[in-house]
Amino acid sequence: MYQERLFNRTRWRLASWYAAVMGIILSLCSFTVYMVLVNTYWAALHRELQSVAGTLHDSLEPTLKQAGRLNSNSQQLLPFLYGESQLLRANNIFARFS
């Protein structure tokens, strides 16, 4: 009787240690895979934003007559910039980067 109870107790302790160690290993592996995927997606997003910004810059630069100021021709390239307040804010943004 005592031997059976000791065996069951040891078996449960061994199973608990096995589950804990496997849980830690799987958690570390899944965290590593998650971080690799996040970094890959951020790098792809960064490349895409650089590409879009470069294309926008290349198409907008020839239409500018004065550095840092948007004219009416530029509004055709940027139709979402309408209204005086948004145009002034856009001019301020472009002035910072020029």
CSV table of N, CA, C and O in Angstrom, one decimal:
chain,number,residue,atom,x,y,z
A,1,MET,N,0.8,-1.2,0.0
A,1,MET,CA,0.0,0.0,0.0
A,1,MET,C,0.9,1.3,0.0
A,1,MET,O,0.6,2.2,-0.8
A,2,TYR,N,1.8,1.3,0.9
A,2,TYR,CA,2.7,2.5,1.0
A,2,TYR,C,3.5,2.6,-0.3
A,2,TYR,O,3.7,3.8,-0.8
A,3,GLN,N,4.0,1.5,-0.9
A,3,GLN,CA,4.8,1.6,-2.1
A,3,GLN,C,3.9,2.1,-3.3
A,3,GLN,O,4.4,2.9,-4.1
A,4,GLU,N,2.7,1.7,-3.3
A,4,GLU,CA,1.8,2.2,-4.4
A,4,GLU,C,1.5,3.7,-4.3
A,4,GLU,O,1.6,4.4,-5.3
A,5,ARG,N,1.3,4.2,-3.0
A,5,ARG,CA,1.1,5.6,-2.8
A,5,ARG,C,2.4,6.4,-3.1
A,5,ARG,O,2.3,7.4,-3.7
A,6,LEU,N,3.5,5.9,-2.8
A,6,LEU,CA,4.8,6.5,-3.1
A,6,LEU,C,5.0,6.6,-4.6
A,6,LEU,O,5.5,7.6,-5.1
A,7,PHE,N,4.7,5.5,-5.3
A,7,PHE,CA,4.8,5.4,-6.7
A,7,PHE,C,3.9,6.4,-7.4
A,7,PHE,O,4.3,7.1,-8.3
A,8,ASN,N,2.6,6.5,-7.0
A,8,ASN,CA,1.7,7.5,-7.5
A,8,ASN,C,2.2,8.9,-7.3
A,8,ASN,O,2.1,9.8,-8.2
A,9,ARG,N,2.7,9.2,-6.1
A,9,ARG,CA,3.2,10.5,-5.8
A,9,ARG,C,4.4,10.9,-6.7
A,9,ARG,O,4.4,12.0,-7.2
A,10,THR,N,5.3,10.0,-6.8
A,10,THR,CA,6.5,10.2,-7.7
A,10,THR,C,6.0,10.4,-9.1
A,10,THR,O,6.6,11.2,-9.8
A,11,ARG,N,5.1,9.6,-9.6
A,11,ARG,CA,4.6,9.7,-10.9
A,11,ARG,C,4.0,11.1,-11.2
A,11,ARG,O,4.3,11.7,-12.2
A,12,TRP,N,3.2,11.6,-10.3
A,12,TRP,CA,2.6,12.9,-10.4
A,12,TRP,C,3.6,14.0,-10.4
A,12,TRP,O,3.6,15.0,-11.1
A,13,ARG,N,4.6,13.9,-9.5
A,13,ARG,CA,5.7,14.9,-9.4
A,13,ARG,C,6.5,14.9,-10.7
A,13,ARG,O,6.8,15.9,-11.3
A,14,LEU,N,6.8,13.7,-11.3
A,14,LEU,CA,7.5,13.6,-12.5
A,14,LEU,C,6.7,14.2,-13.7
A,14,LEU,O,7.3,14.9,-14.5
A,15,ALA,N,5.4,13.9,-13.7
A,15,ALA,CA,4.6,14.4,-14.8
A,15,ALA,C,4.5,15.9,-14.7
A,15,ALA,O,4.5,16.7,-15.7
A,16,SER,N,4.4,16.5,-13.4
A,16,SER,CA,4.3,17.9,-13.2
A,16,SER,C,5.6,18.6,-13.7
A,16,SER,O,5.6,19.6,-14.4
A,17,TRP,N,6.7,18.0,-13.4
A,17,TRP,CA,8.0,18.6,-13.8
A,17,TRP,C,8.1,18.6,-15.3
A,17,TRP,O,8.6,19.5,-16.0
A,18,TYR,N,7.7,17.5,-15.9
A,18,TYR,CA,7.7,17.3,-17.4
A,18,TYR,C,6.9,18.4,-18.0
A,18,TYR,O,7.3,19.0,-19.0
A,19,ALA,N,5.6,18.6,-17.5
A,19,ALA,CA,4.7,19.5,-18.1
A,19,ALA,C,5.3,21.0,-17.9
A,19,ALA,O,5.2,21.8,-18.8
A,20,ALA,N,5.9,21.3,-16.7
A,20,ALA,CA,6.4,22.6,-16.5
A,20,ALA,C,7.6,22.9,-17.4
A,20,ALA,O,7.7,24.0,-18.0
A,21,VAL,N,8.5,21.9,-17.6
A,21,VAL,CA,9.7,22.1,-18.4
A,21,VAL,C,9.2,22.3,-19.9
A,21,VAL,O,9.7,23.2,-20.6
A,22,MET,N,8.3,21.4,-20.3
A,22,MET,CA,7.8,21.5,-21.7
A,22,MET,C,7.1,22.8,-21.9
A,22,MET,O,7.2,23.4,-23.0
A,23,GLY,N,6.3,23.3,-21.0
A,23,GLY,CA,5.6,24.5,-21.1
A,23,GLY,C,6.6,25.7,-21.2
A,23,GLY,O,6.4,26.6,-22.1
A,24,ILE,N,7.7,25.7,-20.5
A,24,ILE,CA,8.7,26.7,-20.6
A,24,ILE,C,9.4,26.7,-21.9
A,24,ILE,O,9.5,27.7,-22.6
A,25,ILE,N,9.7,25.5,-22.4
A,25,ILE,CA,10.4,25.4,-23.7
A,25,ILE,C,9.5,25.8,-24.8
A,25,ILE,O,9.9,26.6,-25.7
A,26,LEU,N,8.2,25.4,-24.8
A,26,LEU,CA,7.3,25.8,-25.8
A,26,LEU,C,7.0,27.3,-25.8
A,26,LEU,O,6.9,28.0,-26.8
A,27,SER,N,6.9,27.9,-24.6
A,27,SER,CA,6.7,29.3,-24.5
A,27,SER,C,7.9,30.1,-25.0
A,27,SER,O,7.7,31.1,-25.8
A,28,LEU,N,9.1,29.7,-24.7
A,28,LEU,CA,10.3,30.4,-25.3
A,28,LEU,C,10.3,30.2,-26.8
A,28,LEU,O,10.7,31.2,-27.5
A,29,CYS,N,10.0,29.1,-27.3
A,29,CYS,CA,10.0,28.9,-28.8
A,29,CYS,C,9.0,29.7,-29.4
A,29,CYS,O,9.2,30.4,-30.5
A,30,SER,N,7.8,29.8,-28.9
A,30,SER,CA,6.7,30.6,-29.5
A,30,SER,C,7.0,32.0,-29.4
A,30,SER,O,6.7,32.8,-30.3
A,31,PHE,N,7.6,32.5,-28.3
A,31,PHE,CA,8.0,33.9,-28.2
A,31,PHE,C,9.1,34.3,-29.2
A,31,PHE,O,9.0,35.3,-29.8
A,32,THR,N,10.0,33.4,-29.4
A,32,THR,CA,11.1,33.6,-30.4
A,32,THR,C,10.4,33.7,-31.8
A,32,THR,O,10.8,34.6,-32.6
A,33,VAL,N,9.6,32.8,-32.2
A,33,VAL,CA,8.9,32.8,-33.5
A,33,VAL,C,8.1,34.1,-33.6
A,33,VAL,O,8.1,34.8,-34.7
A,34,TYR,N,7.4,34.5,-32.5
A,34,TYR,CA,6.6,35.7,-32.6
A,34,TYR,C,7.5,36.9,-32.8
A,34,TYR,O,7.2,37.8,-33.6
A,35,MET,N,8.6,37.0,-32.1
A,35,MET,CA,9.5,38.2,-32.3
A,35,MET,C,10.1,38.2,-33.7
A,35,MET,O,10.2,39.3,-34.3
A,36,VAL,N,10.4,37.1,-34.3
A,36,VAL,CA,10.9,37.0,-35.6
A,36,VAL,C,9.9,37.5,-36.6
A,36,VAL,O,10.2,38.3,-37.5
A,37,LEU,N,8.6,37.1,-36.4
A,37,LEU,CA,7.6,37.5,-37.3
A,37,LEU,C,7.3,39.0,-37.2
A,37,LEU,O,7.1,39.7,-38.2
A,38,VAL,N,7.3,39.5,-36.0
A,38,VAL,CA,7.0,40.9,-35.8
A,38,VAL,C,8.1,41.8,-36.4
A,38,VAL,O,7.8,42.7,-37.1
A,39,ASN,N,9.4,41.4,-36.2
A,39,ASN,CA,10.5,42.1,-36.8
A,39,ASN,C,10.4,42.0,-38.4
A,39,ASN,O,10.7,43.0,-39.0
A,40,THR,N,10.0,40.9,-38.9
A,40,THR,CA,9.9,40.8,-40.4
A,40,THR,C,8.8,41.7,-40.9
A,40,THR,O,9.0,42.4,-41.9
A,41,TYR,N,7.6,41.7,-40.2
A,41,TYR,CA,6.5,42.6,-40.7
A,41,TYR,C,6.9,44.0,-40.5
A,41,TYR,O,6.6,44.8,-41.4
A,42,TRP,N,7.6,44.4,-39.5
A,42,TRP,CA,8.0,45.8,-39.3
A,42,TRP,C,9.0,46.2,-40.4
A,42,TRP,O,8.9,47.3,-40.9
A,43,ALA,N,9.9,45.3,-40.7
A,43,ALA,CA,10.9,45.6,-41.7
A,43,ALA,C,10.2,45.8,-43.1
A,43,ALA,O,10.5,46.7,-43.9
A,44,ALA,N,9.2,44.9,-43.4
A,44,ALA,CA,8.5,45.0,-44.6
A,44,ALA,C,7.6,46.3,-44.7
A,44,ALA,O,7.6,47.0,-45.7
A,45,LEU,N,7.0,46.7,-43.6
A,45,LEU,CA,6.3,47.9,-43.5
A,45,LEU,C,7.2,49.1,-43.7
A,45,LEU,O,6.8,50.1,-44.4
A,46,HIS,N,8.3,49.1,-43.0
A,46,HIS,CA,9.3,50.2,-43.2
A,46,HIS,C,9.7,50.4,-44.6
A,46,HIS,O,9.8,51.5,-45.2
A,47,ARG,N,10.1,49.2,-45.3
A,47,ARG,CA,10.5,49.3,-46.7
A,47,ARG,C,9.3,49.9,-47.6
A,47,ARG,O,9.6,50.7,-48.5
A,48,GLU,N,8.1,49.4,-47.3
A,48,GLU,CA,7.0,49.9,-48.1
A,48,GLU,C,6.7,51.4,-47.9
A,48,GLU,O,6.5,52.1,-48.8
A,49,LEU,N,6.8,51.9,-46.6
A,49,LEU,CA,6.6,53.3,-46.4
A,49,LEU,C,7.7,54.1,-47.0
A,49,LEU,O,7.5,55.2,-47.5
A,50,GLN,N,9.0,53.6,-47.0
A,50,GLN,CA,10.0,54.3,-47.7
A,50,GLN,C,9.8,54.4,-49.2
A,50,GLN,O,10.0,55.4,-49.8
A,51,SER,N,9.3,53.3,-49.8
A,51,SER,CA,9.0,53.3,-51.2
A,51,SER,C,7.9,54.3,-51.5
A,51,SER,O,8.0,55.1,-52.5
A,52,VAL,N,6.8,54.3,-50.7
A,52,VAL,CA,5.7,55.2,-51.0
A,52,VAL,C,6.2,56.7,-50.8
A,52,VAL,O,5.8,57.6,-51.6
A,53,ALA,N,6.9,56.9,-49.7
A,53,ALA,CA,7.4,58.3,-49.5
A,53,ALA,C,8.3,58.8,-50.6
A,53,ALA,O,8.3,59.9,-51.0
A,54,GLY,N,9.2,57.9,-51.1
A,54,GLY,CA,10.1,58.2,-52.2
A,54,GLY,C,9.3,58.5,-53.4
A,54,GLY,O,9.6,59.5,-54.2
A,55,THR,N,8.3,57.7,-53.7
A,55,THR,CA,7.5,58.0,-54.9
A,55,THR,C,6.7,59.3,-54.8
A,55,THR,O,6.6,60.1,-55.8
A,56,LEU,N,6.1,59.5,-53.6
A,56,LEU,CA,5.4,60.8,-53.4
A,56,LEU,C,6.4,62.0,-53.5
A,56,LEU,O,6.1,63.0,-54.2
A,57,HIS,N,7.6,61.8,-53.0
A,57,HIS,CA,8.6,62.9,-53.1
A,57,HIS,C,9.0,63.2,-54.5
A,57,HIS,O,9.0,64.3,-55.0
A,58,ASP,N,9.2,62.1,-55.2
A,58,ASP,CA,9.7,62.3,-56.6
A,58,ASP,C,8.6,62.9,-57.5
A,58,ASP,O,8.9,63.6,-58.5
A,59,SER,N,7.3,62.6,-57.2
A,59,SER,CA,6.2,63.1,-58.0
A,59,SER,C,5.8,64.5,-57.6
A,59,SER,O,5.3,65.3,-58.3
A,60,LEU,N,6.1,64.9,-56.3
A,60,LEU,CA,5.7,66.2,-55.8
A,60,LEU,C,6.8,67.2,-56.0
A,60,LEU,O,6.5,68.4,-56.3
A,61,GLU,N,8.1,66.9,-56.0
A,61,GLU,CA,9.2,67.8,-56.1
A,61,GLU,C,9.2,68.6,-57.4
A,61,GLU,O,9.3,69.9,-57.3
A,62,PRO,N,8.9,68.1,-58.5
A,62,PRO,CA,8.9,68.9,-59.7
A,62,PRO,C,7.8,69.9,-59.8
A,62,PRO,O,7.9,70.9,-60.5
A,63,THR,N,6.7,69.7,-59.1
A,63,THR,CA,5.6,70.7,-59.1
A,63,THR,C,5.8,71.8,-58.2
A,63,THR,O,5.0,72.8,-58.2
A,64,LEU,N,6.7,71.8,-57.3
A,64,LEU,CA,6.9,72.8,-56.3
A,64,LEU,C,7.7,74.0,-56.9
A,64,LEU,O,8.7,73.8,-57.6
A,65,LYS,N,7.2,75.2,-56.8
A,65,LYS,CA,7.9,76.4,-57.3
A,65,LYS,C,8.8,77.0,-56.2
A,65,LYS,O,9.8,77.5,-56.5
A,66,GLN,N,8.3,76.9,-55.0
A,66,GLN,CA,9.1,77.5,-53.9
A,66,GLN,C,9.2,76.4,-52.9
A,66,GLN,O,8.3,75.7,-52.5
A,67,ALA,N,10.4,76.2,-52.3
A,67,ALA,CA,10.7,75.1,-51.4
A,67,ALA,C,9.8,75.3,-50.1
A,67,ALA,O,9.7,76.4,-49.6
A,68,GLY,N,9.2,74.2,-49.8
A,68,GLY,CA,8.4,74.2,-48.6
A,68,GLY,C,7.0,74.7,-48.7
A,68,GLY,O,6.3,74.8,-47.7
A,69,ARG,N,6.6,75.1,-49.9
A,69,ARG,CA,5.2,75.6,-50.1
A,69,ARG,C,4.5,74.8,-51.2
A,69,ARG,O,5.1,74.5,-52.2
A,70,LEU,N,3.3,74.4,-50.8
A,70,LEU,CA,2.5,73.7,-51.8
A,70,LEU,C,1.7,74.7,-52.7
A,70,LEU,O,1.1,75.7,-52.2
A,71,ASN,N,1.6,74.4,-54.0
A,71,ASN,CA,0.8,75.3,-54.8
A,71,ASN,C,-0.4,74.5,-55.3
A,71,ASN,O,-0.6,73.3,-54.9
A,72,SER,N,-1.2,75.0,-56.2
A,72,SER,CA,-2.4,74.4,-56.6
A,72,SER,C,-2.2,73.1,-57.4
A,72,SER,O,-3.0,72.2,-57.4
A,73,ASN,N,-1.1,73.1,-58.2
A,73,ASN,CA,-0.8,71.9,-58.9
A,73,ASN,C,-0.5,70.7,-58.0
A,73,ASN,O,-0.7,69.6,-58.3
A,74,SER,N,0.1,71.0,-56.8
A,74,SER,CA,0.4,70.0,-55.9
A,74,SER,C,-0.8,69.4,-55.3
A,74,SER,O,-0.8,68.2,-54.9
A,75,GLN,N,-1.9,70.1,-55.2
A,75,GLN,CA,-3.1,69.6,-54.7
A,75,GLN,C,-3.7,68.5,-55.6
A,75,GLN,O,-4.5,67.7,-55.1
A,76,GLN,N,-3.4,68.5,-56.8
A,76,GLN,CA,-3.9,67.4,-57.7
A,76,GLN,C,-3.2,66.1,-57.3
A,76,GLN,O,-3.8,65.1,-57.4
A,77,LEU,N,-1.9,66.2,-56.9
A,77,LEU,CA,-1.3,65.0,-56.5
A,77,LEU,C,-1.7,64.5,-55.1
A,77,LEU,O,-1.6,63.4,-54.8
A,78,LEU,N,-2.1,65.5,-54.3
A,78,LEU,CA,-2.5,65.2,-52.9
A,78,LEU,C,-4.0,65.7,-52.7
A,78,LEU,O,-4.2,66.7,-52.1
A,79,PRO,N,-5.0,65.0,-53.3
A,79,PRO,CA,-6.3,65.4,-53.2
A,79,PRO,C,-6.9,65.5,-51.8
A,79,PRO,O,-7.9,66.2,-51.5
A,80,PHE,N,-6.3,64.7,-50.9
A,80,PHE,CA,-6.8,64.7,-49.5
A,80,PHE,C,-6.4,66.0,-48.7
A,80,PHE,O,-7.0,66.2,-47.6
A,81,LEU,N,-5.6,66.8,-49.3
A,81,LEU,CA,-5.2,68.1,-48.7
A,81,LEU,C,-6.2,69.2,-49.2
A,81,LEU,O,-5.9,69.7,-50.3
A,82,TYR,N,-7.2,69.5,-48.5
A,82,TYR,CA,-8.1,70.5,-48.9
A,82,TYR,C,-8.4,71.4,-47.7
A,82,TYR,O,-8.2,71.0,-46.6
A,83,GLY,N,-8.8,72.6,-48.0
A,83,GLY,CA,-9.0,73.5,-46.9
A,83,GLY,C,-7.8,74.2,-46.5
A,83,GLY,O,-6.7,73.7,-46.6
A,84,GLU,N,-7.9,75.4,-46.0
A,84,GLU,CA,-6.7,76.3,-45.7
A,84,GLU,C,-5.9,75.7,-44.5
A,84,GLU,O,-4.7,75.7,-44.5
A,85,SER,N,-6.6,75.2,-43.5
A,85,SER,CA,-5.9,74.8,-42.3
A,85,SER,C,-5.1,73.6,-42.6
A,85,SER,O,-4.0,73.4,-42.1
A,86,GLN,N,-5.6,72.6,-43.3
A,86,GLN,CA,-4.9,71.4,-43.7
A,86,GLN,C,-3.7,71.8,-44.6
A,86,GLN,O,-2.7,71.2,-44.5
A,87,LEU,N,-3.9,72.7,-45.5
A,87,LEU,CA,-2.9,73.1,-46.4
A,87,LEU,C,-1.7,73.7,-45.7
A,87,LEU,O,-0.6,73.5,-45.9
A,88,LEU,N,-2.0,74.6,-44.7
A,88,LEU,CA,-1.0,75.2,-43.9
A,88,LEU,C,-0.3,74.2,-43.1
A,88,LEU,O,1.0,74.2,-42.9
A,89,ARG,N,-1.0,73.2,-42.5
A,89,ARG,CA,-0.3,72.2,-41.7
A,89,ARG,C,0.6,71.3,-42.6
A,89,ARG,O,1.7,71.0,-42.2
A,90,ALA,N,0.2,71.0,-43.8
A,90,ALA,CA,1.0,70.3,-44.8
A,90,ALA,C,2.2,71.1,-45.1
A,90,ALA,O,3.3,70.5,-45.3
A,91,ASN,N,2.1,72.4,-45.3
A,91,ASN,CA,3.2,73.3,-45.6
A,91,ASN,C,4.2,73.2,-44.5
A,91,ASN,O,5.4,73.2,-44.7
A,92,ASN,N,3.7,73.2,-43.2
A,92,ASN,CA,4.6,73.2,-42.1
A,92,ASN,C,5.4,71.8,-42.0
A,92,ASN,O,6.5,71.7,-41.7
A,93,ILE,N,4.7,70.7,-42.4
A,93,ILE,CA,5.3,69.4,-42.3
A,93,ILE,C,6.4,69.3,-43.4
A,93,ILE,O,7.5,68.9,-43.2
A,94,PHE,N,6.0,69.8,-44.6
A,94,PHE,CA,7.0,69.8,-45.7
A,94,PHE,C,8.2,70.7,-45.4
A,94,PHE,O,9.3,70.4,-45.8
A,95,ALA,N,8.0,71.8,-44.7
A,95,ALA,CA,9.0,72.7,-44.4
A,95,ALA,C,10.0,72.1,-43.4
A,95,ALA,O,11.2,72.4,-43.5
A,96,ARG,N,9.6,71.3,-42.6
A,96,ARG,CA,10.4,70.6,-41.6
A,96,ARG,C,11.4,69.6,-42.3
A,96,ARG,O,12.5,69.5,-41.9
A,97,PHE,N,11.0,69.0,-43.4
A,97,PHE,CA,11.8,68.0,-44.0
A,97,PHE,C,12.5,68.5,-45.2
A,97,PHE,O,13.3,67.8,-45.9
A,98,SER,N,12.4,69.8,-45.5
A,98,SER,CA,13.2,70.3,-46.7
A,98,SER,C,14.4,71.1,-46.2
A,98,SER,O,14.7,71.2,-45.1
